[in-house]
CSV table of C-alpha atoms and ligand atoms in Angstrom, one decimal:
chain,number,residue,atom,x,y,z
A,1,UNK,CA,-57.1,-26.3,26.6
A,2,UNK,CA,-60.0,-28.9,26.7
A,3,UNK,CA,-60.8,-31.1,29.3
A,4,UNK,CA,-61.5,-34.0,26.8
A,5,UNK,CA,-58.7,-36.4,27.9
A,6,UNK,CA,-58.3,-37.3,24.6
A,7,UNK,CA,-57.3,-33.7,22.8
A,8,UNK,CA,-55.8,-30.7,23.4
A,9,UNK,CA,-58.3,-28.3,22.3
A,10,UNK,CA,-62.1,-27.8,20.7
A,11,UNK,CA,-62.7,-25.7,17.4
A,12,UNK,CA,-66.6,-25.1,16.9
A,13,UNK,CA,-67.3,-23.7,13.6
A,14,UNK,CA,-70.9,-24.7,13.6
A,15,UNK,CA,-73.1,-24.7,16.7
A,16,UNK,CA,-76.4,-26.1,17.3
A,17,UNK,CA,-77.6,-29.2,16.8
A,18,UNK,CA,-80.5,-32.2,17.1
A,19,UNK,CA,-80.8,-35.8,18.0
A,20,UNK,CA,-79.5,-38.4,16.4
A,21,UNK,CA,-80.1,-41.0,18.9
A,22,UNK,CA,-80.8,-42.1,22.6
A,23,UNK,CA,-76.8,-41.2,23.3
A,24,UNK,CA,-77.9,-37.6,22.8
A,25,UNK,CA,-80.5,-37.6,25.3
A,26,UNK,CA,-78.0,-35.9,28.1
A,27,UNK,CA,-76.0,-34.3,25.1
A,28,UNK,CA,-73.6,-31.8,27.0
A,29,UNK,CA,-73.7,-29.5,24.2
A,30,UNK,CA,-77.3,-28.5,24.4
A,31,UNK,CA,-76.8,-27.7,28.2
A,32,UNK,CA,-74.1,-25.6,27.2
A,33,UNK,CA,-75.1,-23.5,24.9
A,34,UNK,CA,-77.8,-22.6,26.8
A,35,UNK,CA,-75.4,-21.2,29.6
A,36,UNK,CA,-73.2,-19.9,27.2
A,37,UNK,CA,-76.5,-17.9,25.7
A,38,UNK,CA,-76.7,-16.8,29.1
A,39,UNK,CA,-73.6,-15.2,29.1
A,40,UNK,CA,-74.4,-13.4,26.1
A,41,UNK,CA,-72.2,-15.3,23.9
A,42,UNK,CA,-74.3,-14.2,19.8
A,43,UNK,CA,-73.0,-17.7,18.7
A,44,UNK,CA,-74.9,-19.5,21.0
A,45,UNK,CA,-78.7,-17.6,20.8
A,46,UNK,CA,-80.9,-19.5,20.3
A,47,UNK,CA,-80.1,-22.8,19.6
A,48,UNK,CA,-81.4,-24.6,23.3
A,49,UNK,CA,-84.5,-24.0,25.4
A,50,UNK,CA,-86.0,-25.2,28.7
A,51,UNK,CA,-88.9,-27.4,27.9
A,52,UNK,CA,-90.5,-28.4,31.4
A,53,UNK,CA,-87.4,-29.9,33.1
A,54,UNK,CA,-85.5,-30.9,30.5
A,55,UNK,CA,-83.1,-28.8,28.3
A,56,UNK,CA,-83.9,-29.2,24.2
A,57,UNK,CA,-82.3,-28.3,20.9
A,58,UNK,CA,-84.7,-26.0,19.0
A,59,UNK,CA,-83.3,-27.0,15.7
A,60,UNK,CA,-81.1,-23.7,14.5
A,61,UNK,CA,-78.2,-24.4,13.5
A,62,UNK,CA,-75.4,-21.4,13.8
A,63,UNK,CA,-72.4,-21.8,10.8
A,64,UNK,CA,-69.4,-19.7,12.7
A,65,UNK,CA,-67.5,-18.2,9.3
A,66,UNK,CA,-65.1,-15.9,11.9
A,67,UNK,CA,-63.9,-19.1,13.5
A,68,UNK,CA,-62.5,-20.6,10.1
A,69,UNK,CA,-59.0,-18.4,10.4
A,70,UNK,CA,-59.1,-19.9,14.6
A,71,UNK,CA,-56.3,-22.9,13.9
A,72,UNK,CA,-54.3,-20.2,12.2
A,73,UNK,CA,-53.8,-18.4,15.2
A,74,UNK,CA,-52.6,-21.4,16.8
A,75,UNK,CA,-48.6,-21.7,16.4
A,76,UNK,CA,-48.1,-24.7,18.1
A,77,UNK,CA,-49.3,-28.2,17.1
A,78,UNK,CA,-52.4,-29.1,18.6
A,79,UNK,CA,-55.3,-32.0,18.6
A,80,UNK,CA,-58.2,-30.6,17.7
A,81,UNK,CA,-61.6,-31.8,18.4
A,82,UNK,CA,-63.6,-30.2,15.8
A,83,UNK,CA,-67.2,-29.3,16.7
A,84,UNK,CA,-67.8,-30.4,20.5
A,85,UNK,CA,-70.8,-28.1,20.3
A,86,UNK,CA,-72.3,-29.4,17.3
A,87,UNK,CA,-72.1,-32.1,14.5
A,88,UNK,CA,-70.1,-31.2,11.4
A,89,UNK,CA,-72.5,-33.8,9.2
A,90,UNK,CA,-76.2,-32.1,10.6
A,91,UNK,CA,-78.1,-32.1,8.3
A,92,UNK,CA,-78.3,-28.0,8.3
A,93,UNK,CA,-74.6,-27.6,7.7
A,94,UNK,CA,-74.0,-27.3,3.5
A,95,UNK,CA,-71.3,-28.9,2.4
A,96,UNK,CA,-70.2,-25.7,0.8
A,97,UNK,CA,-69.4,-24.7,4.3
A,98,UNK,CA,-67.6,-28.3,5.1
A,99,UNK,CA,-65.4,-27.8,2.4
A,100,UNK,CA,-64.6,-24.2,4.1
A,101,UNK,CA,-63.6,-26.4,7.4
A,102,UNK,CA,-61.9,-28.9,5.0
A,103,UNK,CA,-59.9,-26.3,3.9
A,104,UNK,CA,-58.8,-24.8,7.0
A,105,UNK,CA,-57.5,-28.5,8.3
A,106,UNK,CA,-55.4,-28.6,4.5
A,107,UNK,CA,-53.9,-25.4,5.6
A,108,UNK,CA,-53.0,-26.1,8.8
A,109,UNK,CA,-51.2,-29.4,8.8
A,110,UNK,CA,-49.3,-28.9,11.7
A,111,UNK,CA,-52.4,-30.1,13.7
A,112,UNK,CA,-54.5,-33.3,13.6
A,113,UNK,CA,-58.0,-32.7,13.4
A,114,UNK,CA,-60.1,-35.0,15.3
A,115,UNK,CA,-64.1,-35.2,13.6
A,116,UNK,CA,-67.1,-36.9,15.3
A,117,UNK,CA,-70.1,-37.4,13.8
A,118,UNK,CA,-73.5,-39.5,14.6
A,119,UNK,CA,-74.1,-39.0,10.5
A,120,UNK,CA,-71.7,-41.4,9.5
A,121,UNK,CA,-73.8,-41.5,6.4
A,122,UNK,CA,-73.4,-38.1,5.4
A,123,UNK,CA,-70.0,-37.9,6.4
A,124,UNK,CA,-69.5,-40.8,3.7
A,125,UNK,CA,-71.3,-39.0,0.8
A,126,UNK,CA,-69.3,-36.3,1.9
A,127,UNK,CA,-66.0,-37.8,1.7
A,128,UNK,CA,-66.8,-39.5,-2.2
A,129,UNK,CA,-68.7,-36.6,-3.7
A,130,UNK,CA,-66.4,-33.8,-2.4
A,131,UNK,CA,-62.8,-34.6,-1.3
A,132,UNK,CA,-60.4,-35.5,-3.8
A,133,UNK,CA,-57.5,-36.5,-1.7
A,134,UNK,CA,-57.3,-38.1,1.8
A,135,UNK,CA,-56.4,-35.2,4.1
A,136,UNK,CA,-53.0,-36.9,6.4
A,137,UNK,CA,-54.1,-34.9,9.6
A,138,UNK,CA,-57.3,-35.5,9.7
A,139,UNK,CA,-59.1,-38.5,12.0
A,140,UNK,CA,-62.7,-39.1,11.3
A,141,UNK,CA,-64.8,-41.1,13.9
A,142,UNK,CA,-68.5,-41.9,14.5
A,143,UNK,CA,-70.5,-42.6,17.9
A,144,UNK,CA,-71.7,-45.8,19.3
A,145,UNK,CA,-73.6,-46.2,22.3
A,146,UNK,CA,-75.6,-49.4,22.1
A,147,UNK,CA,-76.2,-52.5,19.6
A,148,UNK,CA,-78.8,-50.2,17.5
A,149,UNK,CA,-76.6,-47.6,16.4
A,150,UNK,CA,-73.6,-49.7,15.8
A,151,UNK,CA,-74.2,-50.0,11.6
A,152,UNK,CA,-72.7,-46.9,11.6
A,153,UNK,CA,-69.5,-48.1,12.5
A,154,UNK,CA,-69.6,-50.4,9.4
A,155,UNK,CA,-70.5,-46.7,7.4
A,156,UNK,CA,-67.4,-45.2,9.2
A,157,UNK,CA,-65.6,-48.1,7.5
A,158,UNK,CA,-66.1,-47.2,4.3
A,159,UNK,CA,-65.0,-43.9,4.7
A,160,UNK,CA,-61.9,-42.7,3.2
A,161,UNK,CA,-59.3,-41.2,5.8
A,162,UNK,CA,-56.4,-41.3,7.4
A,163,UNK,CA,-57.4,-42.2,11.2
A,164,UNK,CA,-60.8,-43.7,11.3
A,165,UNK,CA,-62.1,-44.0,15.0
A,166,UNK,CA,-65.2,-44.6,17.0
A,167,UNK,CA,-65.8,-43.4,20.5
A,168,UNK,CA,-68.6,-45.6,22.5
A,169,UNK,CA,-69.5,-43.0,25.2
A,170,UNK,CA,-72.1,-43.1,26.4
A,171,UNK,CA,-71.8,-46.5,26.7
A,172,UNK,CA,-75.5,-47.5,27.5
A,173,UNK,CA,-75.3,-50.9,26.2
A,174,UNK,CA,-73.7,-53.7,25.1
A,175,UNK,CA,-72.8,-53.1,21.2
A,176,UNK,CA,-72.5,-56.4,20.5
A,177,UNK,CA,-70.6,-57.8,17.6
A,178,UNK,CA,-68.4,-55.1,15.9
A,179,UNK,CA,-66.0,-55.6,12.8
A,180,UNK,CA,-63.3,-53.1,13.9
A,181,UNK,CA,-61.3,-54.6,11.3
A,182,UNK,CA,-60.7,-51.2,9.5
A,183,UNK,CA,-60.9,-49.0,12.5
A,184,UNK,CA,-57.8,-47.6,13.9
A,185,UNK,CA,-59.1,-46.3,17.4
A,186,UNK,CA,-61.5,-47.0,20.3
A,187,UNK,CA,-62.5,-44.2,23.2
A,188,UNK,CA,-64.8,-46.0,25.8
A,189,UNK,CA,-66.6,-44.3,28.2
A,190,UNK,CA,-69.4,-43.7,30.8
A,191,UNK,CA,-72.3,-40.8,31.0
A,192,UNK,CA,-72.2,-38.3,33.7
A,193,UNK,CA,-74.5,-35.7,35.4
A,194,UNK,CA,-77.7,-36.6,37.8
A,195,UNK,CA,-79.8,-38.3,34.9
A,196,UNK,CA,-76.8,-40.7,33.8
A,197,UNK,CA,-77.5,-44.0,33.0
A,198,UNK,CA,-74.7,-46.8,34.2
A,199,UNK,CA,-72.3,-48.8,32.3
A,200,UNK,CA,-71.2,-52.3,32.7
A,201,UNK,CA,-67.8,-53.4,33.1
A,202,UNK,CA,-68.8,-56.6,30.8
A,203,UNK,CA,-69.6,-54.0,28.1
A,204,UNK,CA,-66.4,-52.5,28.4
A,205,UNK,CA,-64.8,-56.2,27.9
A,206,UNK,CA,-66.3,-56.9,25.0
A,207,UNK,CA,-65.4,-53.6,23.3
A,208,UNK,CA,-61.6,-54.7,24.9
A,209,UNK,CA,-61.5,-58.3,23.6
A,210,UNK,CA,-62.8,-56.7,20.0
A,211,UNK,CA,-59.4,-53.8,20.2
A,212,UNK,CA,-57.7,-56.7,20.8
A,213,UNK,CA,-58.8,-59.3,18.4
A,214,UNK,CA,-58.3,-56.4,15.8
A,215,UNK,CA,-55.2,-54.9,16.8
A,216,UNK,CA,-57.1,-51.4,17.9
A,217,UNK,CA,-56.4,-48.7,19.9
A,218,UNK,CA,-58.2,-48.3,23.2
A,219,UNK,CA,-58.8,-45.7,25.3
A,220,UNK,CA,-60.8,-45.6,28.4
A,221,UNK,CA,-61.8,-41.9,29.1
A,222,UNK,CA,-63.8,-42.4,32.4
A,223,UNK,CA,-66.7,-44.7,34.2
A,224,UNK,CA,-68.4,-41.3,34.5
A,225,UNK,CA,-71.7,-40.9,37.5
A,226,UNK,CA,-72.1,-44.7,37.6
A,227,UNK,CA,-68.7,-46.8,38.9
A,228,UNK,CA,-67.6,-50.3,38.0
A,229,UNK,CA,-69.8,-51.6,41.6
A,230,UNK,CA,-72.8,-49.9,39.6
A,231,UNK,CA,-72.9,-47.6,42.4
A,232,UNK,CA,-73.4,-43.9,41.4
A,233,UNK,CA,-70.8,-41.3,43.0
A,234,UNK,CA,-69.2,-38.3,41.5
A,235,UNK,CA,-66.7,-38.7,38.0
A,236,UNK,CA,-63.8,-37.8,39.7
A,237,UNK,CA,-64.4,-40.5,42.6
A,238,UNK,CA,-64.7,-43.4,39.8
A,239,UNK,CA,-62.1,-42.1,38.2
A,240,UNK,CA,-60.6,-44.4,35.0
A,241,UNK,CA,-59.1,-47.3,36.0
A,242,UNK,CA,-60.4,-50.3,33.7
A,243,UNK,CA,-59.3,-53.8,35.1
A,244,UNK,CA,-56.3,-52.3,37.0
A,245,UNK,CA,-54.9,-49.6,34.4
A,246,UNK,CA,-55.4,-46.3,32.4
A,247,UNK,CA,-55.6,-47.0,29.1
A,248,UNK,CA,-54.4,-44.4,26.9
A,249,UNK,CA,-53.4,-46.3,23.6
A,250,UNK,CA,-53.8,-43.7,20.5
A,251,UNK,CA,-53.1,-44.4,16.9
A,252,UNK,CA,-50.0,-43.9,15.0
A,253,UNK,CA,-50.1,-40.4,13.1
A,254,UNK,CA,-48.7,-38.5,10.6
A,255,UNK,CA,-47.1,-35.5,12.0
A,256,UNK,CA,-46.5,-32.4,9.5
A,257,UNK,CA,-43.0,-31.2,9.4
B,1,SF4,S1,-75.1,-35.4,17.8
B,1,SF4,FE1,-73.7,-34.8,19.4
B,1,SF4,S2,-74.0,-32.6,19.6
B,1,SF4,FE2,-75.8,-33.4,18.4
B,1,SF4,S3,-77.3,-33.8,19.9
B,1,SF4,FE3,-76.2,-35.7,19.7
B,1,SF4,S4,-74.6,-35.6,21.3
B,1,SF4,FE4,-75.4,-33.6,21.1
């Protein structure tokens, strides 16, 4: 089971992946698959390196065909947070192999799939040129971590699906203005580790007021290293109280009978 408070599980048919943006800078993912490499895990070779003191992607990308059959396996039904090790939409995964992910979510309706992308773009050609029918179980979300990269939610938008969702974490800045008119769900959250950078509780309120003023989901996952008093301390000690509460709001879903 994952410790994402937001799923139940991860599903990683691709691995390996690049920057998309400053939010990636202390991408967990990269600092993973290098330990997992360590541990002699064949999916993960190759795919992170030490540069100086920083950890880097080295651009492979590693398309997992074995773990296409995984959610069969799984009886019960489950949230799935497909590709915490990589981004479905890179630009080094063909869509010939999406489809093959596509078609494993079709097949398995008993779970909801939960896909997060900082290619809202690609996921959008994606959607128009390839998928004929909006899949019931499936969620598709984008990342926003500062004014700058918040177009993509107006991409995200566009997109054809059933739960459209965008999770600002790491929140590094204030986003600013956001139409969430057509977005279902909100995760907020802080970055952790020793090189996080804080977050602001008035960044937080504004993402708030705008769930509110649209009528959309919110979640608060965690402050993360930096606390509310902008004081760093470990995750756990911040904990995820916003304003007095956990906020755990989800979207209504479609559940497969
Ligand atoms: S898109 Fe996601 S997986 Fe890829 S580098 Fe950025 S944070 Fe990491």
């Amino acid at each position: 089971m994952s410790e994402i408070e937001w799923t139940d599980t991860t599903w990683n048919p691709v691995a390996g992946c690049t920057a998309a943006s400053s939010g990636c800078t202390n991408c967990y993912a990269m600092h993973m698959a290098l330990r997992l490499e360590a541990m002699g895990i064949k999916k993960y070779q190759n795919l992170a390196r030490r540069s100086g003191k920083r950890t880097v992607w080295t651009g492979s990308v590693n398309l997992d065909e074995k773990s296409l059959e995984t959610p069969f396996r799984w009886r019960k039904p489950r949230k799935i947070f497909v590709n915490s090790m990589s981004d479905l939409f890179h630009e080094k995964v063909p869509f010939e192999f999406v489809e093959r992910v596509w078609h494993t979510m079709e097949q398995t309706p008993r779970h909801q799939y939960q896909i997060l992308t900082k290619r809202p773009e690609r996921m959008l050609e994606f959607t128009r040129s390839r998928i004929k029918d909006v899949l019931p179980n499936v969620w598709l979300g984008t990342s926003v971590e500062n004014e700058e990269t918040s177009e993509r939610v107006s991409i995200l938008s566009k997109t054809p699906a059933a739960i459209r969702f965008v999770s600002f974490e790491p929140l590094i800045d204030s986003v600013g203005g956001i139409d969430l008119g057509n977005i279902h769900w909100a995760i907020v959250g802080g970055e952790s580790g020793a090189q996080a950078r804080p977050i602001k509780e008035e960044w937080i309120d504004e993402i708030h007021a705008l769930c509110q003023l649209y009528g959309t989901a919110f979640f608060f996952k965690q402050w993360g290293t930096w606390g509310k008093d902008n004081k760093k301390r470990s995750k756990k000690a911040n904990g995820r109280l916003f304003r007095g509460k956990v906020w755990e709001e989800m979207p209504e879903i479609y559940f497969a009978r």
